[in-house]
């Protein structure tokens, strides 16, 4: 799975730490999600969706391997 | 109470047991118990005389309890990723522990007989050795997985 969280974060001028605090996870978790090393749960994806004000499909995309 | 309510009640209590973790401050308590146990083991081995097998057994138990407390205590920021990494580390610890318990007695027996002919008899590992190894692997893998996440 690929994502554009880094771009969405940049649009809102949020640091990884800001975003992590907003959704109640550690900064390292945000870093791992952005680097596609960790696929978040539905709950966390919906929390991200709330922060970005966009549907989950806008910043998470399936790739050929999925 | 109908069957469905009983099942839901059991499911909830089962989930509670699965999700049970000690607060973060227990990590320091666990580390202190482990360090004190190790110091105690050295003192017993090098500075004490006489029969102190009871102390050896007691210190082995406290060492395991300390490591278990470390293993079960939460991180400063506990999120779904740390939960997933902890689950992975338990799985790795279990598998490696079973392999260790199966293979190590043969390794010890082989090495012992290579070094001096007619060495030790074949004997299985004790519970302390296996549990200590499993807890060590779990803690080591958990911290490594966290570092490289």
GROMACS .gro file of C-alpha atoms in nm:
model
  215
    1UNK     CA    1   0.000   0.000   0.000
    2UNK     CA    2   0.120   0.351  -0.083
    3UNK     CA    3   0.025   0.674   0.081
    4UNK     CA    4   0.057   1.051   0.044
    5UNK     CA    5   0.047   1.137   0.412
    6UNK     CA    6   0.368   1.336   0.385
    7UNK     CA    7   0.207   1.561   0.122
    8UNK     CA    8  -0.116   1.596   0.320
    9UNK     CA    9   0.088   1.684   0.626
   10UNK     CA   10   0.283   1.944   0.431
   11UNK     CA   11  -0.042   2.102   0.304
   12UNK     CA   12  -0.154   2.152   0.665
   13UNK     CA   13   0.201   2.255   0.772
   14UNK     CA   14   0.212   1.983   1.033
   15UNK     CA   15   0.527   1.815   1.160
   16UNK     CA   16   0.531   1.441   1.223
   17UNK     CA   17   0.520   1.516   1.594
   18UNK     CA   18   0.215   1.747   1.556
   19UNK     CA   19   0.027   1.484   1.358
   20UNK     CA   20   0.127   1.210   1.602
   21UNK     CA   21  -0.006   1.413   1.897
   22UNK     CA   22  -0.332   1.486   1.715
   23UNK     CA   23  -0.410   1.120   1.656
   24UNK     CA   24  -0.253   0.985   1.976
   25UNK     CA   25   0.039   0.781   1.843
   26UNK     CA   26   0.418   0.817   1.858
   27UNK     CA   27   0.620   1.018   1.604
   28UNK     CA   28   0.797   0.696   1.501
   29UNK     CA   29   0.462   0.542   1.406
   30UNK     CA   30   0.388   0.833   1.171
   31UNK     CA   31   0.737   0.798   1.026
   32UNK     CA   32   0.684   0.425   0.965
   33UNK     CA   33   0.345   0.484   0.801
   34UNK     CA   34   0.490   0.752   0.572
   35UNK     CA   35   0.775   0.522   0.474
   36UNK     CA   36   0.525   0.240   0.397
   37UNK     CA   37   0.681   0.018   0.662
   38UNK     CA   38   0.360  -0.001   0.861
   39UNK     CA   39  -0.002  -0.024   0.745
   40UNK     CA   40  -0.228   0.148   1.001
   41UNK     CA   41  -0.555   0.005   1.130
   42UNK     CA   42  -0.893   0.128   1.009
   43UNK     CA   43  -0.934   0.331   1.329
   44UNK     CA   44  -0.602   0.511   1.279
   45UNK     CA   45  -0.677   0.565   0.908
   46UNK     CA   46  -1.010   0.726   0.998
   47UNK     CA   47  -0.837   0.948   1.255
   48UNK     CA   48  -0.597   1.060   0.979
   49UNK     CA   49  -0.896   1.117   0.754
   50UNK     CA   50  -1.050   1.344   1.020
   51UNK     CA   51  -0.731   1.547   1.053
   52UNK     CA   52  -0.683   1.587   0.675
   53UNK     CA   53  -1.055   1.640   0.611
   54UNK     CA   54  -1.045   1.392   0.322
   55UNK     CA   55  -1.166   1.035   0.265
   56UNK     CA   56  -0.914   0.759   0.337
   57UNK     CA   57  -0.901   0.663  -0.033
   58UNK     CA   58  -0.751   1.003  -0.114
   59UNK     CA   59  -0.427   0.938   0.071
   60UNK     CA   60  -0.406   0.557   0.078
   61UNK     CA   61  -0.371   0.367  -0.250
   62UNK     CA   62  -0.337  -0.003  -0.319
   63UNK     CA   63  -0.037  -0.096  -0.531
   64UNK     CA   64   0.033  -0.395  -0.758
   65UNK     CA   65   0.159  -0.613  -0.471
   66UNK     CA   66  -0.168  -0.582  -0.271
   67UNK     CA   67  -2.910  -1.434   3.097
   68UNK     CA   68  -2.924  -1.593   2.752
   69UNK     CA   69  -2.640  -1.771   2.574
   70UNK     CA   70  -2.544  -1.470   2.363
   71UNK     CA   71  -2.507  -1.247   2.669
   72UNK     CA   72  -2.288  -1.509   2.839
   73UNK     CA   73  -2.070  -1.534   2.526
   74UNK     CA   74  -2.036  -1.155   2.505
   75UNK     CA   75  -1.944  -1.137   2.870
   76UNK     CA   76  -1.679  -1.408   2.825
   77UNK     CA   77  -1.549  -1.236   2.509
   78UNK     CA   78  -1.513  -0.905   2.694
   79UNK     CA   79  -1.327  -1.058   2.987
   80UNK     CA   80  -1.104  -1.251   2.744
   81UNK     CA   81  -1.024  -0.926   2.558
   82UNK     CA   82  -0.942  -0.760   2.891
   83UNK     CA   83  -0.693  -1.037   2.973
   84UNK     CA   84  -0.536  -1.012   2.626
   85UNK     CA   85  -0.500  -0.634   2.647
   86UNK     CA   86  -0.365  -0.633   3.002
   87UNK     CA   87  -0.040  -0.437   3.036
   88UNK     CA   88   0.136  -0.289   3.337
   89UNK     CA   89   0.184   0.091   3.350
   90UNK     CA   90   0.512   0.232   3.215
   91UNK     CA   91   0.661   0.291   3.564
   92UNK     CA   92   0.678  -0.086   3.611
   93UNK     CA   93   0.959  -0.096   3.353
   94UNK     CA   94   1.196   0.066   3.604
   95UNK     CA   95   1.071  -0.165   3.879
   96UNK     CA   96   1.138  -0.466   3.651
   97UNK     CA   97   1.487  -0.342   3.562
   98UNK     CA   98   1.566  -0.287   3.933
   99UNK     CA   99   1.451  -0.639   4.024
  100UNK     CA  100   1.661  -0.787   3.739
  101UNK     CA  101   1.973  -0.591   3.840
  102UNK     CA  102   1.933  -0.678   4.208
  103UNK     CA  103   1.888  -1.045   4.119
  104UNK     CA  104   2.202  -1.046   3.903
  105UNK     CA  105   2.404  -0.872   4.177
  106UNK     CA  106   2.264  -1.124   4.427
  107UNK     CA  107   2.371  -1.411   4.201
  108UNK     CA  108   2.728  -1.278   4.185
  109UNK     CA  109   2.739  -1.224   4.562
  110UNK     CA  110   2.608  -1.579   4.621
  111UNK     CA  111   2.858  -1.728   4.377
  112UNK     CA  112   3.174  -1.545   4.487
  113UNK     CA  113   3.124  -1.405   4.837
  114UNK     CA  114   2.903  -1.654   5.018
  115UNK     CA  115   3.004  -1.982   5.172
  116UNK     CA  116   2.798  -2.283   5.273
  117UNK     CA  117   2.481  -2.429   5.131
  118UNK     CA  118   2.288  -2.154   4.955
  119UNK     CA  119   2.097  -2.348   4.690
  120UNK     CA  120   1.771  -2.204   4.821
  121UNK     CA  121   1.906  -1.853   4.749
  122UNK     CA  122   2.010  -1.956   4.398
  123UNK     CA  123   1.657  -2.084   4.325
  124UNK     CA  124   1.503  -1.771   4.479
  125UNK     CA  125   1.724  -1.539   4.273
  126UNK     CA  126   1.643  -1.732   3.955
  127UNK     CA  127   1.273  -1.681   4.024
  128UNK     CA  128   1.312  -1.308   4.101
  129UNK     CA  129   1.517  -1.265   3.782
  130UNK     CA  130   1.235  -1.423   3.578
  131UNK     CA  131   0.970  -1.214   3.757
  132UNK     CA  132   1.170  -0.896   3.690
  133UNK     CA  133   1.205  -0.979   3.321
  134UNK     CA  134   0.834  -1.066   3.298
  135UNK     CA  135   0.745  -0.727   3.454
  136UNK     CA  136   0.974  -0.556   3.197
  137UNK     CA  137   0.811  -0.755   2.918
  138UNK     CA  138   0.457  -0.667   3.028
  139UNK     CA  139   0.502  -0.298   3.103
  140UNK     CA  140   0.372  -0.040   2.858
  141UNK     CA  141   0.585   0.203   2.661
  142UNK     CA  142   0.575   0.578   2.727
  143UNK     CA  143   0.357   0.616   2.419
  144UNK     CA  144   0.170   0.294   2.364
  145UNK     CA  145  -0.003   0.282   2.025
  146UNK     CA  146  -0.120   0.015   1.781
  147UNK     CA  147   0.225  -0.017   1.627
  148UNK     CA  148   0.397  -0.094   1.957
  149UNK     CA  149   0.120  -0.347   2.030
  150UNK     CA  150   0.187  -0.512   1.691
  151UNK     CA  151   0.565  -0.510   1.748
  152UNK     CA  152   0.520  -0.661   2.093
  153UNK     CA  153   0.301  -0.938   1.949
  154UNK     CA  154   0.568  -1.007   1.684
  155UNK     CA  155   0.841  -1.022   1.947
  156UNK     CA  156   0.638  -1.270   2.158
  157UNK     CA  157   0.589  -1.490   1.851
  158UNK     CA  158   0.961  -1.480   1.769
  159UNK     CA  159   1.052  -1.544   2.135
  160UNK     CA  160   0.821  -1.846   2.150
  161UNK     CA  161   0.945  -2.004   1.825
  162UNK     CA  162   1.315  -1.942   1.898
  163UNK     CA  163   1.263  -2.067   2.256
  164UNK     CA  164   1.112  -2.395   2.138
  165UNK     CA  165   1.394  -2.446   1.884
  166UNK     CA  166   1.650  -2.366   2.158
  167UNK     CA  167   1.490  -2.615   2.399
  168UNK     CA  168   1.495  -2.887   2.129
  169UNK     CA  169   1.844  -2.827   1.986
  170UNK     CA  170   2.054  -2.699   2.278
  171UNK     CA  171   2.071  -3.026   2.478
  172UNK     CA  172   2.226  -3.199   2.173
  173UNK     CA  173   2.471  -2.912   2.121
  174UNK     CA  174   2.578  -2.924   2.487
  175UNK     CA  175   2.610  -3.302   2.472
  176UNK     CA  176   2.812  -3.290   2.146
  177UNK     CA  177   3.045  -3.013   2.261
  178UNK     CA  178   3.099  -3.176   2.599
  179UNK     CA  179   3.195  -3.506   2.430
  180UNK     CA  180   3.419  -3.332   2.176
  181UNK     CA  181   3.612  -3.135   2.437
  182UNK     CA  182   3.675  -3.432   2.665
  183UNK     CA  183   3.592  -3.783   2.550
  184UNK     CA  184   3.322  -3.943   2.763
  185UNK     CA  185   3.197  -3.600   2.876
  186UNK     CA  186   2.863  -3.517   3.032
  187UNK     CA  187   2.556  -3.739   2.995
  188UNK     CA  188   2.273  -3.616   2.777
  189UNK     CA  189   2.035  -3.399   2.980
  190UNK     CA  190   1.741  -3.173   2.891
  191UNK     CA  191   1.738  -2.801   2.968
  192UNK     CA  192   1.583  -2.679   3.291
  193UNK     CA  193   1.274  -2.456   3.299
  194UNK     CA  194   1.480  -2.157   3.419
  195UNK     CA  195   1.718  -2.175   3.123
  196UNK     CA  196   1.436  -2.200   2.867
  197UNK     CA  197   1.222  -1.927   3.023
  198UNK     CA  198   1.520  -1.694   3.066
  199UNK     CA  199   1.616  -1.746   2.701
  200UNK     CA  200   1.259  -1.684   2.576
  201UNK     CA  201   1.224  -1.364   2.780
  202UNK     CA  202   1.567  -1.243   2.668
  203UNK     CA  203   1.481  -1.305   2.302
  204UNK     CA  204   1.141  -1.135   2.341
  205UNK     CA  205   1.286  -0.823   2.507
  206UNK     CA  206   1.578  -0.804   2.265
  207UNK     CA  207   1.361  -0.843   1.954
  208UNK     CA  208   1.100  -0.597   2.083
  209UNK     CA  209   1.360  -0.325   2.138
  210UNK     CA  210   1.529  -0.400   1.805
  211UNK     CA  211   1.197  -0.398   1.617
  212UNK     CA  212   1.114  -0.064   1.781
  213UNK     CA  213   1.452   0.078   1.689
  214UNK     CA  214   1.425  -0.022   1.323
  215UNK     CA  215   1.055   0.055   1.278
   0.00000   0.00000   0.00000
